[in-house]
CSV table of C-alpha atoms in Angstrom, one decimal:
chain,number,residue,atom,x,y,z
A,85,MET,CA,0.0,0.0,0.0
A,86,ALA,CA,3.1,2.3,-0.1
A,87,PRO,CA,2.0,4.2,-3.2
A,88,LEU,CA,-1.3,5.1,-1.5
A,89,TRP,CA,0.5,6.3,1.6
A,90,GLU,CA,2.9,8.3,-0.6
A,91,ARG,CA,-0.1,10.2,-2.0
A,92,PHE,CA,-1.6,10.6,1.4
A,93,PHE,CA,1.6,12.3,2.7
A,94,GLU,CA,2.4,14.3,-0.5
A,95,GLY,CA,2.5,18.0,0.1
A,96,HIS,CA,2.7,17.8,3.9
A,97,ARG,CA,6.4,17.1,4.5
A,98,GLY,CA,7.5,18.7,7.7
A,99,LEU,CA,4.2,17.9,9.5
A,100,TYR,CA,5.1,14.3,10.0
A,101,SER,CA,8.1,11.9,10.4
A,102,VAL,CA,8.2,8.2,9.7
A,103,TYR,CA,10.0,5.4,11.6
A,104,VAL,CA,10.2,1.9,10.0
A,105,HIS,CA,11.0,-1.1,12.2
A,106,THR,CA,11.7,-4.0,9.7
A,107,ASP,CA,11.7,-7.7,9.9
A,108,PRO,CA,15.2,-9.3,9.8
A,109,ALA,CA,14.5,-10.8,6.4
A,110,PHE,CA,13.7,-7.4,4.9
A,111,ASN,CA,16.5,-6.0,2.7
A,112,ALA,CA,16.3,-2.3,3.2
A,113,SER,CA,19.0,-1.6,0.7
A,114,ALA,CA,17.4,-3.6,-2.1
A,115,ALA,CA,13.9,-2.1,-1.4
A,116,ALA,CA,15.0,1.4,-0.6
A,117,PRO,CA,12.4,3.9,-1.7
A,118,ASP,CA,13.3,7.0,-3.7
A,119,ILE,CA,15.0,9.9,-1.8
A,120,GLY,CA,11.8,11.9,-2.0
A,121,SER,CA,9.7,9.1,-0.4
A,122,ALA,CA,8.1,9.5,3.0
A,123,PHE,CA,9.8,6.1,3.9
A,124,HIS,CA,13.3,7.0,2.6
A,125,ARG,CA,16.0,6.0,5.3
A,126,ARG,CA,13.4,5.8,8.0
A,127,HIS,CA,14.4,2.4,9.4
A,128,ILE,CA,15.2,1.8,13.1
A,129,PRO,CA,16.7,-1.5,14.4
A,130,SER,CA,14.5,-4.3,15.5
A,131,LYS,CA,16.2,-4.7,18.9
A,132,ILE,CA,15.1,-6.0,22.3
A,133,SER,CA,16.3,-5.1,25.8
A,134,THR,CA,15.2,-5.5,29.4
A,135,ILE,CA,13.2,-2.3,28.6
A,136,SER,CA,12.0,-2.7,25.0
A,137,LEU,CA,10.6,-0.5,22.2
A,138,ILE,CA,8.3,-1.3,18.8
A,139,PRO,CA,8.4,-3.7,15.5
A,140,ARG,CA,7.1,-3.6,11.9
A,141,THR,CA,6.0,-6.6,9.8
A,142,PRO,CA,7.2,-8.1,6.5
A,143,PRO,CA,4.7,-8.5,3.7
A,144,LEU,CA,2.8,-11.2,5.5
A,145,CYS,CA,2.9,-9.6,9.0
A,146,HIS,CA,2.1,-6.0,9.7
A,147,ILE,CA,3.3,-2.4,9.9
A,148,THR,CA,3.2,0.1,12.7
A,149,CYS,CA,2.6,3.8,12.2
A,150,THR,CA,3.1,6.2,15.1
A,151,THR,CA,1.8,9.7,14.5
A,152,SER,CA,3.2,12.4,16.8
A,153,LEU,CA,1.9,15.9,17.1
A,154,ASP,CA,3.8,18.8,18.6
A,155,ARG,CA,1.0,20.0,20.9
A,156,PHE,CA,-1.5,18.7,23.4
A,157,VAL,CA,-5.1,19.5,23.4
A,158,GLY,CA,-7.1,19.1,26.6
A,159,ARG,CA,-4.0,18.5,28.6
A,160,PRO,CA,-1.1,21.0,29.1
A,161,ARG,CA,1.9,20.4,26.9
A,162,LEU,CA,4.9,18.9,28.8
A,163,SER,CA,7.7,21.2,29.6
A,164,PRO,CA,11.3,20.0,28.7
A,165,SER,CA,11.8,19.0,32.4
A,166,GLN,CA,8.5,17.1,32.4
A,167,GLN,CA,9.4,15.4,29.1
A,168,GLN,CA,12.6,14.2,30.9
A,169,GLN,CA,10.7,12.8,33.9
A,170,HIS,CA,12.0,9.3,33.0
A,171,PRO,CA,15.5,10.1,31.7
A,172,LYS,CA,17.1,6.9,32.9
A,173,ALA,CA,14.4,4.7,31.3
A,174,LEU,CA,14.6,6.6,28.0
A,175,SER,CA,18.3,6.4,28.0
A,176,GLN,CA,18.2,2.6,28.6
A,177,LEU,CA,15.7,2.3,25.8
A,178,ALA,CA,17.9,4.2,23.4
A,179,HIS,CA,20.8,2.1,24.5
A,180,ALA,CA,18.8,-1.1,24.0
A,181,ALA,CA,18.2,-0.2,20.4
A,182,ALA,CA,22.0,-0.3,19.9
A,183,SER,CA,22.8,-3.3,22.0
A,184,ARG,CA,20.4,-6.3,22.0
A,185,HIS,CA,18.2,-8.0,19.4
A,186,SER,CA,14.7,-8.6,18.3
A,187,ARG,CA,12.9,-9.8,15.2
A,188,GLY,CA,9.4,-9.8,13.9
A,189,PRO,CA,6.8,-8.0,12.0
A,190,ASP,CA,7.7,-4.8,10.2
A,191,PHE,CA,6.3,-1.6,11.7
A,192,VAL,CA,6.2,2.0,10.5
A,193,ALA,CA,6.1,5.0,12.9
A,194,ILE,CA,4.7,8.3,11.5
A,195,ASN,CA,5.2,11.4,13.6
A,196,LEU,CA,3.4,14.6,12.9
A,197,SER,CA,5.4,17.6,14.0
A,198,ASP,CA,5.2,21.4,14.2
A,199,ASN,CA,9.1,21.5,14.2
A,200,PRO,CA,9.9,19.6,11.0
A,201,THR,CA,13.6,20.5,10.8
A,202,VAL,CA,14.4,18.9,14.1
A,203,ALA,CA,12.1,15.9,13.7
A,204,GLN,CA,13.5,15.0,10.3
A,205,THR,CA,17.2,15.6,11.0
A,206,GLU,CA,17.4,13.8,14.4
A,207,SER,CA,15.4,10.8,13.2
A,208,LEU,CA,17.6,10.3,10.1
A,209,GLY,CA,20.8,10.6,12.0
A,210,ARG,CA,19.7,8.0,14.5
A,211,THR,CA,18.6,5.7,11.6
A,212,ASP,CA,22.0,6.0,9.9
A,213,ILE,CA,23.8,4.8,13.0
A,214,LEU,CA,21.5,1.8,13.8
A,215,THR,CA,20.6,0.2,10.5
A,216,ASN,CA,22.9,-2.8,10.5
A,217,LEU,CA,22.2,-4.4,13.8
A,218,PHE,CA,21.3,-8.1,14.1
A,219,ARG,CA,17.6,-8.9,14.9
A,220,LEU,CA,15.7,-11.6,16.6
A,221,GLU,CA,12.1,-12.8,15.9
A,222,VAL,CA,9.0,-11.0,17.0
A,223,LYS,CA,5.9,-13.3,17.1
A,224,TRP,CA,2.2,-12.5,16.9
A,225,GLY,CA,0.5,-12.6,20.3
A,226,HIS,CA,3.9,-12.9,22.1
A,227,ILE,CA,5.4,-10.5,24.6
A,228,SER,CA,7.9,-9.6,21.8
A,229,MET,CA,5.1,-7.8,20.0
A,230,VAL,CA,4.7,-5.4,23.0
A,231,GLU,CA,8.5,-5.1,23.3
A,232,ALA,CA,8.5,-4.0,19.7
A,233,GLU,CA,5.8,-1.5,20.2
A,234,ARG,CA,7.6,0.0,23.1
A,235,ARG,CA,10.8,0.1,21.1
A,236,LEU,CA,9.2,2.2,18.3
A,237,LEU,CA,7.6,4.5,20.8
A,238,ALA,CA,10.9,5.1,22.5
A,239,HIS,CA,12.6,6.0,19.2
A,240,ALA,CA,9.8,8.5,18.4
A,241,LEU,CA,9.9,9.9,22.0
A,242,LEU,CA,13.6,10.9,21.5
A,243,ASP,CA,12.3,13.6,19.2
A,244,HIS,CA,10.6,16.2,21.5
A,245,SER,CA,8.4,17.5,18.7
A,246,ASN,CA,6.5,14.3,18.5
A,247,SER,CA,3.3,14.3,20.6
A,248,ARG,CA,0.7,11.9,19.1
A,249,PHE,CA,1.5,8.3,18.1
A,250,ILE,CA,-0.5,5.9,15.9
A,251,LEU,CA,0.2,2.2,15.4
A,252,LEU,CA,-0.8,0.9,11.9
A,253,SER,CA,-0.1,-2.2,9.7
A,254,GLU,CA,0.9,-2.7,6.1
A,255,SER,CA,-2.7,-3.7,5.4
A,256,HIS,CA,-4.0,-0.4,6.7
A,257,VAL,CA,-5.3,2.3,4.4
A,258,PRO,CA,-6.2,6.0,5.2
A,259,LEU,CA,-9.9,6.9,4.9
A,260,PHE,CA,-9.4,10.6,4.8
A,261,ASP,CA,-6.8,13.1,3.6
A,262,PHE,CA,-3.9,14.2,5.7
A,263,PRO,CA,-5.3,17.6,6.9
A,264,THR,CA,-8.4,15.9,8.2
A,265,VAL,CA,-6.4,13.2,10.1
A,266,TYR,CA,-4.0,15.8,11.4
A,267,SER,CA,-6.7,18.1,12.6
A,268,TYR,CA,-8.7,15.2,14.1
A,269,LEU,CA,-5.8,14.0,16.2
A,270,THR,CA,-4.3,17.4,17.2
A,271,ASN,CA,-7.6,18.7,18.4
A,272,SER,CA,-8.7,15.6,20.3
A,273,THR,CA,-9.0,15.7,24.1
A,274,LYS,CA,-8.8,11.9,24.2
A,275,VAL,CA,-6.5,9.0,23.2
A,276,TYR,CA,-8.0,6.3,21.0
A,277,MET,CA,-7.6,2.8,22.3
A,278,GLU,CA,-10.0,0.1,23.1
A,279,SER,CA,-10.0,-1.0,26.8
A,280,TYR,CA,-13.0,-3.1,27.8
A,281,ASP,CA,-13.9,-6.0,30.1
A,282,GLU,CA,-14.8,-9.1,28.1
A,283,PRO,CA,-16.3,-12.1,30.0
A,284,GLY,CA,-15.4,-15.6,28.7
A,285,GLY,CA,-12.3,-17.4,27.5
A,286,THR,CA,-11.1,-14.8,25.1
A,287,GLY,CA,-11.2,-12.0,27.7
A,288,ARG,CA,-11.2,-12.6,31.4
A,289,GLY,CA,-10.2,-16.2,30.8
A,290,ARG,CA,-6.7,-15.1,29.7
A,291,TYR,CA,-5.9,-13.5,33.0
A,292,LYS,CA,-3.2,-15.3,34.9
A,293,ARG,CA,-3.5,-15.6,38.7
A,294,GLY,CA,0.2,-15.0,39.2
A,295,MET,CA,-0.4,-11.4,38.1
A,296,ALA,CA,-2.0,-10.5,41.4
A,297,PRO,CA,-1.8,-8.3,43.4
A,298,THR,CA,-0.1,-6.0,40.9
A,299,ILE,CA,-2.9,-6.6,38.4
A,300,THR,CA,-6.2,-8.0,39.6
A,301,PRO,CA,-8.9,-9.8,37.6
A,302,TRP,CA,-11.1,-6.7,38.0
A,303,GLN,CA,-8.4,-4.5,36.3
A,304,TRP,CA,-7.8,-6.9,33.4
A,305,ARG,CA,-8.8,-5.4,30.1
A,306,LYS,CA,-8.8,-6.3,26.4
A,307,GLY,CA,-8.6,-4.2,23.2
A,308,SER,CA,-7.2,-3.8,19.7
A,309,GLN,CA,-3.5,-3.4,19.4
A,310,TRP,CA,-3.9,-0.5,16.9
A,311,PHE,CA,-3.5,2.4,19.3
A,312,GLU,CA,-3.4,6.2,19.0
A,313,MET,CA,-2.0,8.0,22.0
A,314,ASP,CA,-0.4,11.3,23.2
A,315,ARG,CA,3.1,11.9,24.4
A,316,ALA,CA,2.3,11.7,28.1
A,317,LEU,CA,0.9,8.2,27.8
A,318,ALA,CA,3.7,7.1,25.4
A,319,ILE,CA,6.3,8.2,28.0
A,320,ASP,CA,4.5,6.3,30.8
A,321,ILE,CA,4.3,3.1,28.7
A,322,VAL,CA,7.9,3.2,27.7
A,323,ALA,CA,9.0,3.9,31.3
A,324,ASP,CA,6.7,1.3,32.8
A,325,ASN,CA,8.7,-1.0,35.1
A,326,VAL,CA,5.7,-2.2,37.2
A,327,TYR,CA,3.1,-3.8,34.9
A,328,PHE,CA,5.2,-4.8,31.9
A,329,PRO,CA,7.5,-7.1,33.9
A,330,VAL,CA,4.3,-8.9,35.3
A,331,PHE,CA,3.0,-9.4,31.8
A,332,LYS,CA,6.4,-10.6,30.6
A,333,LYS,CA,6.5,-13.2,33.4
A,334,PHE,CA,2.9,-14.5,33.4
A,335,CYS,CA,1.2,-13.6,30.1
A,336,LYS,CA,2.3,-16.5,28.0
A,337,ARG,CA,0.8,-19.2,25.7
A,338,ASN,CA,-2.8,-18.2,25.1
A,339,CYS,CA,-2.6,-14.9,26.8
A,340,TYR,CA,-1.9,-12.7,23.7
A,341,THR,CA,-0.1,-9.8,25.4
A,342,ASP,CA,-0.6,-7.4,22.5
A,343,GLU,CA,-4.4,-7.4,23.1
A,344,HIS,CA,-4.1,-6.9,26.9
A,345,TYR,CA,-1.0,-5.0,28.0
A,346,ILE,CA,-1.8,-1.5,26.8
A,347,PRO,CA,-5.6,-1.8,27.4
A,348,THR,CA,-5.0,-2.9,31.0
A,349,PHE,CA,-2.3,-0.3,31.6
A,350,LEU,CA,-4.6,2.4,30.3
A,351,HIS,CA,-7.4,1.3,32.5
A,352,ILE,CA,-5.2,1.2,35.6
A,353,ARG,CA,-3.1,4.4,35.0
A,354,HIS,CA,-5.1,6.8,32.8
A,355,PRO,CA,-8.8,5.8,32.5
A,356,GLU,CA,-9.8,9.4,32.2
A,357,VAL,CA,-8.0,10.1,28.9
A,358,ALA,CA,-9.4,7.0,27.1
A,359,ALA,CA,-12.0,7.4,24.3
A,360,ARG,CA,-12.2,3.5,24.6
A,361,ARG,CA,-12.5,3.1,20.9
A,362,THR,CA,-10.1,2.8,18.0
A,363,VAL,CA,-9.7,4.9,14.9
A,364,THR,CA,-9.0,1.8,12.9
A,365,TRP,CA,-12.0,0.0,11.3
A,366,VAL,CA,-11.7,-3.8,11.3
A,367,ASP,CA,-14.3,-6.5,10.4
A,368,TRP,CA,-14.6,-9.2,13.0
A,369,SER,CA,-18.1,-10.3,11.9
A,370,HIS,CA,-17.0,-13.7,10.6
A,371,GLY,CA,-15.5,-14.8,13.9
A,372,GLY,CA,-12.2,-16.5,14.4
A,373,PRO,CA,-8.7,-15.3,15.5
A,374,HIS,CA,-8.2,-13.0,12.6
A,375,PRO,CA,-10.3,-10.2,11.0
A,376,SER,CA,-11.8,-10.4,7.5
A,377,ARG,CA,-9.5,-9.6,4.6
A,378,PHE,CA,-10.6,-7.6,1.6
A,379,THR,CA,-9.6,-8.1,-2.0
A,380,ARG,CA,-9.7,-5.8,-5.0
A,381,MET,CA,-13.3,-6.5,-6.0
A,382,GLU,CA,-14.6,-5.7,-2.5
A,383,VAL,CA,-13.3,-2.2,-2.6
A,384,THR,CA,-16.1,0.0,-4.0
A,385,VAL,CA,-17.0,3.7,-3.7
A,386,ASP,CA,-20.1,2.8,-1.7
A,387,PHE,CA,-18.0,0.7,0.7
A,388,LEU,CA,-15.4,3.4,1.2
A,389,ARG,CA,-18.1,6.0,1.8
A,390,TRP,CA,-19.7,3.7,4.4
A,391,LEU,CA,-16.4,3.3,6.2
A,392,ARG,CA,-16.0,7.1,6.3
A,393,GLY,CA,-19.4,7.9,7.7
A,394,GLY,CA,-21.5,4.8,8.3
A,395,THR,CA,-21.5,4.9,12.1
A,396,THR,CA,-21.6,7.4,14.9
A,397,CYS,CA,-19.4,8.0,17.9
A,398,GLU,CA,-18.3,10.8,20.3
A,399,TYR,CA,-15.6,13.3,19.5
A,400,ASN,CA,-14.7,16.0,22.1
A,401,GLY,CA,-18.2,15.6,23.7
A,402,ARG,CA,-20.1,15.8,20.4
A,403,THR,CA,-21.7,13.1,18.2
A,404,THR,CA,-19.9,12.7,14.8
A,405,THR,CA,-19.9,10.3,11.9
A,406,VAL,CA,-16.1,10.6,11.5
A,407,CYS,CA,-15.2,7.7,13.8
A,408,PHE,CA,-12.6,5.7,11.8
A,409,LEU,CA,-9.5,7.4,10.2
A,410,PHE,CA,-8.0,4.1,8.9
A,411,ALA,CA,-9.2,0.6,7.9
A,412,ARG,CA,-7.7,-2.8,7.5
A,413,LYS,CA,-7.1,-5.7,6.3
A,414,PHE,CA,-6.8,-4.9,2.6
A,415,LEU,CA,-4.8,-7.2,0.4
A,416,PRO,CA,-2.1,-5.8,-2.0
A,417,ASN,CA,-4.3,-6.5,-5.1
A,418,SER,CA,-6.8,-3.9,-3.8
A,419,LEU,CA,-4.2,-1.1,-4.3
A,420,THR,CA,-5.3,-0.2,-7.8
A,421,ARG,CA,-8.9,0.4,-6.6
A,422,PHE,CA,-7.7,2.7,-3.8
A,423,LEU,CA,-5.5,4.7,-6.1
A,424,ARG,CA,-8.5,5.1,-8.5
A,425,PHE,CA,-11.0,6.1,-5.8
A,426,ALA,CA,-8.8,8.2,-3.5
A,427,PRO,CA,-9.2,11.5,-5.3
A,428,LYS,CA,-13.0,11.1,-5.6
A,429,VAL,CA,-13.8,9.6,-2.2
A,430,MET,CA,-10.9,10.2,0.3
A,431,GLY,CA,-9.9,13.7,-1.0
A,432,PHE,CA,-6.2,13.1,-2.0
A,433,GLY,CA,-4.2,11.7,-4.8
């Protein structure tokens, strides 16, 4: 879907930055995009440490996009001293990227910024230094997925101009143009993550008794891994040395850490900032462990228009039909349809 995302970003350079966390099998040199591409030289190393960061997926896995905005709405912007409230943890995370290893899905981090010069320069410099490091595997549903997410967040946090972060995959598509997405996130008073209590084996049944008393059954939450968060929450997650170690020790086998760690952390630490919904549309109507996948013939103008406004939700205290900014899972063969419909339906390209 890279050509679609290139059109999405076109004309807005300086308002975002991109971080790509690749699978070890990915040949960055062979697949290097043009120098003018939004993805040019945006790779970070897929490394793991005792405090870890974020991954990205190869063609059959998934990608991560982290969008960071250089202002807070509804919450005061952090001062430089506040941004450094966890200097030791952030330093360890940065060191981790240059010292230990991880492998797994490829992720992309996109950071929106009001200070483009700093954002672009600092990120590229860090990428140049860390591109040739060895990597270990990141597995779906495993703690390594969360380690990878924290890794990508940590890299994005090193740039102080980044303040909103979005996790996406390579099968994601944007539903609106860049200005709409940018305005929606920069003006939001909430963060967009699911965090809900689900009875039964796929919810409460995944809780491990060894997690108590740090995490109780009544605090256990579930949600989609595709998050959108502000800088304050991202810092708290990266610096977490209370709940993450508990997940790492006890959330194994059929626990699926990536569906529970951040939703549970959000419920315990920052319930007041959660919109408790995601800005990524996914179809789970067919049941099973994976959402529906959509091919070229299923991408129609009517379908896209429904995705853009076929439901209602709350945004900053008001009811709106703009609930989803992105959608997945779309197969590569659907790209031609998106490129054709984007100017007419999504407003870009």
